[in-house]
Short mmCIF file of C-alpha atoms in Angstrom, two decimals:
data_model
loop_
_atom_site.label_atom_id
_atom_site.label_comp_id
_atom_site.label_asym_id
_atom_site.label_seq_id
_atom_site.Cartn_x
_atom_site.Cartn_y
_atom_site.Cartn_z
CA MET A 7 0.00 0.00 0.00
CA SER A 8 1.19 3.50 -0.81
CA ASN A 9 1.95 5.80 2.12
CA SER A 10 -0.52 8.44 1.00
CA PHE A 11 -3.63 7.65 3.07
CA VAL A 12 -5.34 10.42 5.01
CA LEU A 13 -8.12 9.92 7.54
CA VAL A 14 -10.69 12.62 6.76
CA ILE A 15 -13.09 13.58 9.56
CA ASN A 16 -16.21 15.74 9.25
CA SER A 17 -17.55 16.18 12.76
CA GLY A 18 -21.11 17.46 13.24
CA SER A 19 -22.98 18.27 16.43
CA SER A 20 -24.62 14.83 16.58
CA SER A 21 -22.75 12.93 13.87
CA LEU A 22 -19.30 12.18 12.51
CA LYS A 23 -18.48 11.27 8.90
CA PHE A 24 -15.12 9.69 8.15
CA ALA A 25 -13.18 8.22 5.26
CA VAL A 26 -9.70 6.93 4.61
CA ILE A 27 -8.73 8.61 1.33
CA ASP A 28 -5.89 7.77 -1.03
CA SER A 29 -4.52 11.29 -1.55
CA LEU A 30 -3.09 10.33 -4.96
CA THR A 31 -6.29 8.95 -6.53
CA GLY A 32 -9.10 10.36 -4.37
CA ASP A 33 -10.45 6.84 -3.76
CA ALA A 34 -12.15 6.17 -0.44
CA ILE A 35 -10.63 2.98 0.95
CA VAL A 36 -13.16 2.86 3.77
CA SER A 37 -15.90 5.37 4.60
CA GLY A 38 -18.49 5.61 7.31
CA LEU A 39 -20.82 7.58 9.53
CA GLY A 40 -21.52 7.81 13.23
CA GLU A 41 -24.95 9.33 13.86
CA CYS A 42 -27.67 10.05 16.44
CA PHE A 43 -25.03 11.02 19.02
CA GLY A 44 -26.60 11.77 22.39
CA LEU A 45 -29.52 9.43 21.72
CA PRO A 46 -30.00 5.78 22.73
CA GLU A 47 -30.07 4.79 19.03
CA ALA A 48 -26.53 6.13 18.34
CA VAL A 49 -24.85 3.95 15.70
CA ILE A 50 -21.70 3.81 13.61
CA SER A 51 -21.66 2.27 10.13
CA TRP A 52 -18.99 1.89 7.47
CA LYS A 53 -18.39 0.56 3.98
CA PHE A 54 -15.36 -1.48 2.98
CA ASN A 55 -15.00 -3.47 -0.27
CA GLY A 56 -18.65 -2.78 -1.08
CA GLU A 57 -19.92 -4.29 2.19
CA LYS A 58 -21.72 -2.21 4.79
CA THR A 59 -21.44 -2.89 8.52
CA GLU A 60 -23.40 -1.19 11.30
CA GLU A 61 -23.18 -1.41 15.07
CA ALA A 62 -24.61 0.43 18.07
CA ILE A 63 -22.51 2.93 20.00
CA SER A 64 -22.77 1.66 23.55
CA ALA A 65 -20.98 4.51 25.36
CA PRO A 66 -23.42 6.48 27.55
CA ASP A 67 -21.80 9.81 26.62
CA ASN A 68 -18.85 11.30 24.69
CA HIS A 69 -20.00 9.64 21.48
CA HIS A 70 -17.47 11.57 19.34
CA GLN A 71 -14.55 10.05 21.24
CA HIS A 72 -16.16 6.61 21.20
CA ALA A 73 -16.77 6.85 17.43
CA ILE A 74 -13.16 7.88 16.77
CA ASN A 75 -11.87 5.10 19.04
CA ARG A 76 -13.99 2.65 17.01
CA ILE A 77 -12.56 4.11 13.78
CA VAL A 78 -9.03 3.55 15.16
CA ASP A 79 -9.91 -0.10 15.91
CA LEU A 80 -11.42 -0.48 12.46
CA ILE A 81 -8.39 0.96 10.66
CA GLU A 82 -6.09 -1.28 12.72
CA SER A 83 -8.18 -4.39 11.96
CA LEU A 84 -8.11 -3.61 8.22
CA GLY A 85 -4.34 -3.31 8.40
CA PHE A 86 -3.56 0.16 7.14
CA THR A 87 -2.74 2.10 10.30
CA SER A 88 0.90 2.33 9.20
CA ASP A 89 -0.19 3.80 5.84
CA LEU A 90 -1.90 6.82 7.43
CA VAL A 91 0.18 9.98 7.05
CA ALA A 92 -2.25 12.59 8.40
CA VAL A 93 -5.72 13.38 9.72
CA GLY A 94 -7.66 16.07 7.84
CA HIS A 95 -10.65 17.81 9.41
CA ARG A 96 -13.45 19.66 7.62
CA ILE A 97 -14.13 22.84 9.61
CA VAL A 98 -17.11 24.92 8.55
CA HIS A 99 -16.05 28.42 9.62
CA GLY A 100 -12.60 29.98 9.43
CA GLY A 101 -13.82 33.57 9.66
CA GLU A 102 -11.33 36.05 8.21
CA LYS A 103 -8.47 34.40 10.09
CA PHE A 104 -8.07 31.27 7.96
CA THR A 105 -7.64 31.71 4.21
CA SER A 106 -6.14 28.27 3.52
CA THR A 107 -5.57 24.84 5.05
CA VAL A 108 -3.50 24.89 8.26
CA ARG A 109 -1.72 22.40 10.47
CA ILE A 110 -3.51 22.16 13.79
CA ASP A 111 -1.79 23.04 17.05
CA ASP A 112 -3.22 24.28 20.36
CA LYS A 113 -3.35 27.88 19.07
CA VAL A 114 -5.26 26.90 15.88
CA LEU A 115 -7.66 24.75 17.91
CA ALA A 116 -8.34 27.67 20.26
CA GLU A 117 -8.99 29.96 17.27
CA ILE A 118 -11.43 27.44 15.73
CA GLU A 119 -13.29 27.36 19.06
CA SER A 120 -13.25 31.18 19.27
CA LEU A 121 -15.14 31.31 15.94
CA SER A 122 -18.01 29.27 17.40
CA ASP A 123 -20.30 32.32 17.51
CA LEU A 124 -20.18 32.36 13.70
CA ALA A 125 -21.04 28.64 13.38
CA PRO A 126 -22.54 27.51 16.71
CA LEU A 127 -23.71 24.12 15.39
CA HIS A 128 -20.53 23.27 13.50
CA ASN A 129 -17.31 24.72 14.94
CA PRO A 130 -17.70 23.35 18.50
CA ALA A 131 -18.39 19.91 16.99
CA GLY A 132 -15.35 20.27 14.72
CA ALA A 133 -13.21 21.10 17.75
CA ILE A 134 -14.53 18.02 19.59
CA GLY A 135 -13.59 15.88 16.57
CA ILE A 136 -10.09 17.39 16.50
CA GLN A 137 -9.54 16.79 20.22
CA ALA A 138 -10.75 13.19 19.95
CA ALA A 139 -8.51 12.54 16.93
CA MET A 140 -5.48 14.07 18.70
CA VAL A 141 -5.98 11.63 21.57
CA ALA A 142 -6.47 8.69 19.18
CA PHE A 143 -3.60 9.58 16.80
CA PRO A 144 -1.04 11.45 18.92
CA SER A 145 1.80 10.88 16.43
CA LEU A 146 -0.08 11.95 13.27
CA PRO A 147 -0.14 15.57 12.05
CA GLN A 148 -3.67 17.01 11.95
CA PHE A 149 -4.91 19.59 9.44
CA ALA A 150 -7.96 21.86 9.25
CA VAL A 151 -9.61 22.60 5.89
CA PHE A 152 -12.15 25.43 6.06
CA ASP A 153 -15.42 25.71 4.09
CA THR A 154 -15.02 29.48 4.08
CA ALA A 155 -11.35 29.66 2.96
CA PHE A 156 -11.91 29.56 -0.83
CA HIS A 157 -14.21 32.60 -0.59
CA GLN A 158 -11.65 34.81 1.17
CA THR A 159 -10.64 36.13 -2.28
CA MET A 160 -14.01 37.91 -2.66
CA PRO A 161 -13.59 41.67 -3.17
CA GLN A 162 -14.85 43.97 -0.44
CA LYS A 163 -17.81 45.10 -2.54
CA ALA A 164 -19.00 41.46 -2.68
CA PHE A 165 -18.62 40.56 0.99
CA THR A 166 -19.74 43.84 2.59
CA GLY A 167 -23.31 44.02 3.86
CA ALA A 168 -25.22 47.29 3.41
CA ILE A 169 -25.33 47.79 7.19
CA SER A 170 -23.52 49.95 9.74
CA ASN A 171 -19.77 49.45 9.49
CA GLU A 172 -19.72 48.99 13.28
CA LEU A 173 -21.55 45.68 12.86
CA TYR A 174 -18.65 44.47 10.71
CA THR A 175 -15.82 45.83 12.87
CA GLN A 176 -17.42 44.76 16.16
CA TYR A 177 -19.04 41.43 15.26
CA GLY A 178 -17.51 40.42 11.93
CA ILE A 179 -20.87 40.50 10.16
CA ARG A 180 -20.17 40.09 6.42
CA ARG A 181 -20.59 37.54 3.64
CA TYR A 182 -18.34 34.52 4.25
CA GLY A 183 -19.78 31.84 1.99
CA PHE A 184 -19.60 28.06 2.41
CA HIS A 185 -19.18 24.91 0.27
CA GLY A 186 -15.79 26.41 -0.60
CA THR A 187 -14.04 23.04 -0.75
CA SER A 188 -16.61 21.76 -3.26
CA HIS A 189 -16.50 24.89 -5.45
CA TYR A 190 -12.67 24.73 -5.38
CA PHE A 191 -12.60 21.07 -6.44
CA VAL A 192 -15.13 21.23 -9.29
CA SER A 193 -13.60 24.41 -10.74
CA ARG A 194 -10.22 22.64 -11.00
CA GLU A 195 -11.84 19.59 -12.59
CA ALA A 196 -13.80 21.77 -15.04
CA ALA A 197 -10.57 23.50 -16.12
CA LYS A 198 -9.04 20.08 -16.85
CA MET A 199 -12.16 19.10 -18.82
CA LEU A 200 -11.83 22.27 -20.93
CA ASN A 201 -8.05 21.84 -21.20
CA LYS A 202 -7.38 25.35 -19.87
CA PRO A 203 -5.30 26.57 -16.92
CA VAL A 204 -7.73 27.26 -14.06
CA GLU A 205 -6.11 30.70 -13.66
CA GLU A 206 -7.54 31.60 -17.08
CA CYS A 207 -11.04 30.20 -16.44
CA SER A 208 -14.31 31.81 -15.35
CA PHE A 209 -17.07 29.61 -13.97
CA ILE A 210 -20.42 29.75 -12.23
CA SER A 211 -20.32 26.78 -9.85
CA VAL A 212 -23.72 25.50 -8.70
CA HIS A 213 -23.59 23.15 -5.69
CA LEU A 214 -27.09 21.71 -5.23
CA GLY A 215 -27.77 19.36 -2.34
CA ASN A 216 -29.64 19.53 0.96
CA GLY A 217 -27.54 22.68 1.34
CA ALA A 218 -27.12 24.67 -1.88
CA SER A 219 -24.98 27.57 -3.06
CA VAL A 220 -23.74 29.30 -6.21
CA CYS A 221 -20.22 30.69 -6.62
CA ALA A 222 -18.82 33.06 -9.27
CA ILE A 223 -15.21 32.08 -10.04
CA GLU A 224 -12.93 34.42 -12.01
CA ASN A 225 -9.38 33.30 -12.89
CA GLY A 226 -9.79 30.34 -10.54
CA GLU A 227 -10.75 32.48 -7.51
CA SER A 228 -14.08 33.00 -5.77
CA VAL A 229 -15.38 36.52 -6.42
CA ASP A 230 -18.93 36.10 -5.10
CA THR A 231 -21.11 33.43 -3.52
CA SER A 232 -24.73 33.07 -2.47
CA MET A 233 -24.37 31.88 1.13
CA GLY A 234 -23.57 34.71 3.50
CA PHE A 235 -22.80 35.28 7.17
CA THR A 236 -24.42 31.88 7.76
CA PRO A 237 -25.40 29.04 5.39
CA LEU A 238 -29.04 30.23 5.57
CA SER A 239 -28.92 32.80 2.75
CA GLY A 240 -28.97 32.44 -1.01
CA LEU A 241 -30.75 29.53 -2.71
CA MET A 242 -33.76 27.66 -1.41
CA MET A 243 -32.50 24.39 0.14
CA GLY A 244 -33.79 21.15 1.66
CA THR A 245 -35.09 22.78 4.85
CA ARG A 246 -33.52 26.27 4.70
CA CYS A 247 -35.36 29.27 3.29
CA GLY A 248 -32.52 31.00 1.45
CA ASP A 249 -32.94 34.72 0.70
CA LEU A 250 -35.80 36.24 2.67
CA ASP A 251 -36.92 39.73 3.65
CA PRO A 252 -35.42 40.19 7.16
CA GLY A 253 -38.52 42.20 8.05
CA ILE A 254 -40.37 38.86 8.25
CA ILE A 255 -38.34 38.03 11.38
CA GLU A 256 -39.53 41.20 13.12
CA PHE A 257 -43.09 40.52 11.94
CA LEU A 258 -43.11 37.01 13.45
CA LEU A 259 -41.53 38.20 16.71
CA LYS A 260 -44.30 40.82 17.01
CA LYS A 261 -46.84 38.04 16.44
CA GLY A 262 -45.51 36.35 19.57
CA TRP A 263 -43.14 33.82 18.03
CA SER A 264 -40.03 33.14 20.10
CA GLN A 265 -36.56 33.64 18.60
CA GLU A 266 -36.11 29.85 18.70
CA GLN A 267 -39.38 29.25 16.81
CA VAL A 268 -38.43 31.74 14.10
CA PHE A 269 -35.01 30.27 13.45
CA GLU A 270 -36.28 26.69 13.71
CA ALA A 271 -38.82 27.59 10.99
CA LEU A 272 -36.23 29.24 8.72
CA ASN A 273 -33.52 26.59 9.18
CA LYS A 274 -35.47 23.36 9.55
CA LYS A 275 -39.01 23.81 8.24
CA SER A 276 -38.54 25.86 5.06
CA GLY A 277 -37.09 25.12 1.63
CA PHE A 278 -38.33 21.99 -0.18
CA LEU A 279 -39.99 20.79 3.02
CA GLY A 280 -41.82 24.05 3.70
CA VAL A 281 -43.00 24.79 0.16
CA SER A 282 -44.00 21.21 -0.71
CA GLY A 283 -45.46 20.49 2.73
CA LEU A 284 -44.19 16.99 2.12
CA THR A 285 -40.43 16.34 2.18
CA SER A 286 -37.02 18.00 2.23
CA ASP A 287 -35.65 15.43 -0.26
CA ALA A 288 -35.55 16.46 -3.93
CA ARG A 289 -36.16 12.85 -4.97
CA GLY A 290 -39.38 12.77 -2.94
CA VAL A 291 -40.44 16.08 -4.50
CA LEU A 292 -39.84 14.76 -8.04
CA GLU A 293 -41.73 11.53 -7.29
CA ALA A 294 -44.70 13.44 -5.81
CA MET A 295 -44.78 15.73 -8.87
CA GLU A 296 -45.33 12.65 -11.03
CA THR A 297 -48.53 11.95 -9.09
CA GLY A 298 -49.76 15.52 -9.47
CA HIS A 299 -48.90 16.83 -5.98
CA GLU A 300 -49.34 20.63 -6.22
CA GLY A 301 -47.00 21.49 -3.32
CA ALA A 302 -44.22 19.38 -4.84
CA LYS A 303 -44.71 21.04 -8.24
CA LEU A 304 -44.49 24.49 -6.67
CA ALA A 305 -41.34 23.55 -4.71
CA PHE A 306 -39.74 22.34 -7.96
CA GLU A 307 -40.65 25.56 -9.75
CA VAL A 308 -39.49 27.88 -6.96
CA PHE A 309 -36.17 26.04 -6.60
CA THR A 310 -35.29 25.87 -10.32
CA TYR A 311 -36.37 29.49 -10.87
CA ARG A 312 -34.20 30.75 -8.00
CA VAL A 313 -31.16 28.76 -9.14
CA ALA A 314 -31.48 30.15 -12.67
CA LYS A 315 -31.89 33.71 -11.30
CA TYR A 316 -28.65 33.38 -9.34
CA ILE A 317 -26.79 31.95 -12.34
CA GLY A 318 -27.96 34.90 -14.45
CA SER A 319 -26.95 37.45 -11.81
CA TYR A 320 -23.50 35.88 -11.39
CA LEU A 321 -22.53 36.87 -14.91
CA ILE A 322 -22.13 40.37 -13.45
CA PRO A 323 -18.86 39.76 -11.49
CA LEU A 324 -17.30 37.83 -14.41
CA SER A 325 -15.52 39.21 -17.47
CA SER A 326 -16.37 36.06 -19.47
CA LEU A 327 -17.87 32.60 -18.88
CA ASP A 328 -16.34 29.24 -19.70
CA ALA A 329 -18.85 26.98 -17.96
CA VAL A 330 -21.74 26.62 -15.57
CA ILE A 331 -20.85 23.69 -13.30
CA PHE A 332 -23.52 21.53 -11.64
CA THR A 333 -22.45 19.48 -8.61
CA GLY A 334 -23.73 18.15 -5.27
CA GLY A 335 -26.29 15.36 -4.79
CA ILE A 336 -29.08 17.17 -6.71
CA GLY A 337 -26.79 18.86 -9.22
CA GLU A 338 -25.10 15.56 -10.12
CA ASN A 339 -28.18 13.36 -10.32
CA ALA A 340 -31.53 15.20 -10.66
CA LEU A 341 -32.07 15.33 -14.43
CA PRO A 342 -35.51 17.09 -14.35
CA ILE A 343 -34.13 19.83 -12.10
CA ARG A 344 -31.11 20.48 -14.33
CA ARG A 345 -33.36 20.42 -17.39
CA GLU A 346 -35.71 23.04 -15.92
CA ILE A 347 -32.83 25.29 -14.83
CA LEU A 348 -31.43 25.17 -18.38
CA LYS A 349 -34.87 26.06 -19.78
CA ASN A 350 -34.90 29.10 -17.49
CA LEU A 351 -31.51 30.14 -18.94
CA LYS A 352 -32.77 30.25 -22.54
CA LEU A 353 -32.15 34.02 -22.80
CA LEU A 354 -28.44 33.27 -22.18
CA GLY A 355 -28.47 30.97 -25.21
CA PHE A 356 -28.10 27.62 -23.43
CA VAL A 357 -29.34 24.66 -25.48
CA GLU A 358 -29.57 21.31 -23.70
CA ASP A 359 -27.76 18.26 -25.05
CA GLU A 360 -30.47 15.81 -24.01
CA LYS A 361 -28.36 12.67 -24.29
CA GLY A 362 -25.40 14.36 -22.61
CA ASN A 363 -27.68 15.46 -19.76
CA GLU A 364 -29.10 11.96 -19.35
CA ASP A 365 -25.64 10.37 -19.37
CA ALA A 366 -24.09 12.79 -16.84
CA ARG A 367 -25.54 11.21 -13.72
CA PHE A 368 -24.67 8.77 -10.94
CA GLY A 369 -20.98 9.61 -10.79
CA ASN A 370 -20.50 10.47 -14.47
CA ALA A 371 -19.19 13.89 -15.51
CA GLY A 372 -20.06 15.46 -18.86
CA VAL A 373 -21.19 18.40 -20.97
CA ILE A 374 -24.98 18.84 -20.78
CA ALA A 375 -25.60 22.10 -22.72
CA LYS A 376 -23.87 24.88 -24.57
CA SER A 377 -24.40 28.54 -25.32
CA ASP A 378 -22.92 29.82 -28.59
CA MET A 379 -23.91 33.32 -27.51
CA LEU A 380 -21.68 33.20 -24.41
CA GLY A 381 -19.12 30.76 -25.80
CA ALA A 382 -19.79 28.62 -22.72
CA VAL A 383 -20.93 25.12 -21.78
CA ALA A 384 -22.88 23.65 -18.88
CA VAL A 385 -21.19 20.65 -17.29
CA VAL A 386 -21.79 18.16 -14.51
CA ILE A 387 -18.84 17.32 -12.26
CA PRO A 388 -19.18 15.07 -9.19
CA THR A 389 -17.66 16.79 -6.19
CA ASN A 390 -15.09 15.18 -3.91
CA GLU A 391 -14.47 17.35 -0.86
CA GLU A 392 -12.71 14.52 0.99
CA PHE A 393 -10.13 14.32 -1.81
CA VAL A 394 -9.39 18.06 -1.43
CA ILE A 395 -8.97 17.66 2.34
CA ALA A 396 -6.62 14.70 1.85
CA GLN A 397 -4.62 16.41 -0.92
CA GLN A 398 -4.19 19.68 0.95
CA SER A 399 -3.20 17.84 4.13
CA VAL A 400 -0.51 15.91 2.27
CA GLU A 401 0.69 19.07 0.45
CA LEU A 402 1.22 20.79 3.81
CA LEU A 403 3.27 17.85 5.07
#
């Protein structure tokens, strides 16, 4: 076995995803998920050689540490502990402090924790994952890869909110953007597909999944993105509302809603789930549309319309366009959604390649449309954030 394996950890508040990635090929040697932490039904499952195994987490508390200990045992039993060269952690928020991947020490860990106000659900969980991994792998270097880092190249006019400057200087309120690792990866892959240096490419990257965001990329760098201070803004998502008049928050508070109720509604009961009244899953929405469900049809229309509107508006920060890139679980697989978005882009000259669009699914990349008017194509590229985390960890070694 080559000595290029990196354990990639994505630690959530009640879950922990992991994978052992070959940093040369991007292949996941083993991958898994610990979930329902804090509940009696906490489990850990993993896939190896196409076989899935699941077992209960029996520890009464500290499920993150227990899950990582179980991962250590698993890696040892599969015989590639000696092939691990690093542990890479996905950290959601790096604020303005972190503009690239960093090696983790006590100071970096403290700074990740200090940014918890900006990502209260994610950064504390990321820190717990780091601490557990440091205990489990004391001799391995650990690296942090930040979702926000790729967007730190945005110009001030793109990240500045039209609010009092004191709110920025005092609290750091500005556009940060997320999904940066995904937008970074697919833009590099798109440049290879077009046989151009990424530094000479301009893209609109469209990451569509349960969370969704659009990113304008000029000369390989992020110049604008739809998510903002938090991952709540921008596109409609699985359960998140996306862009919304902030006056609605005041309106609901005056109607007697609590702060918790308002933000529960906007974060967990909106998006596909809220509009369809049925499900947060795009597949469920598409299936219900087939049976004539009106809420599902409306959710489909709102989502595809908003995505197309963002794509159109993101021509503004670019000097030219090489490609619109679709990625993420929906972007890679949901043919009717891509088809409708392309229809909404007809004024930009995009003409769908129907066979190309049908073929570019389930892990397959490909060109799905082109616009002679813009001299651009629309492509599908499967994302691989774990590969980026593994690669950047190894590069920093």
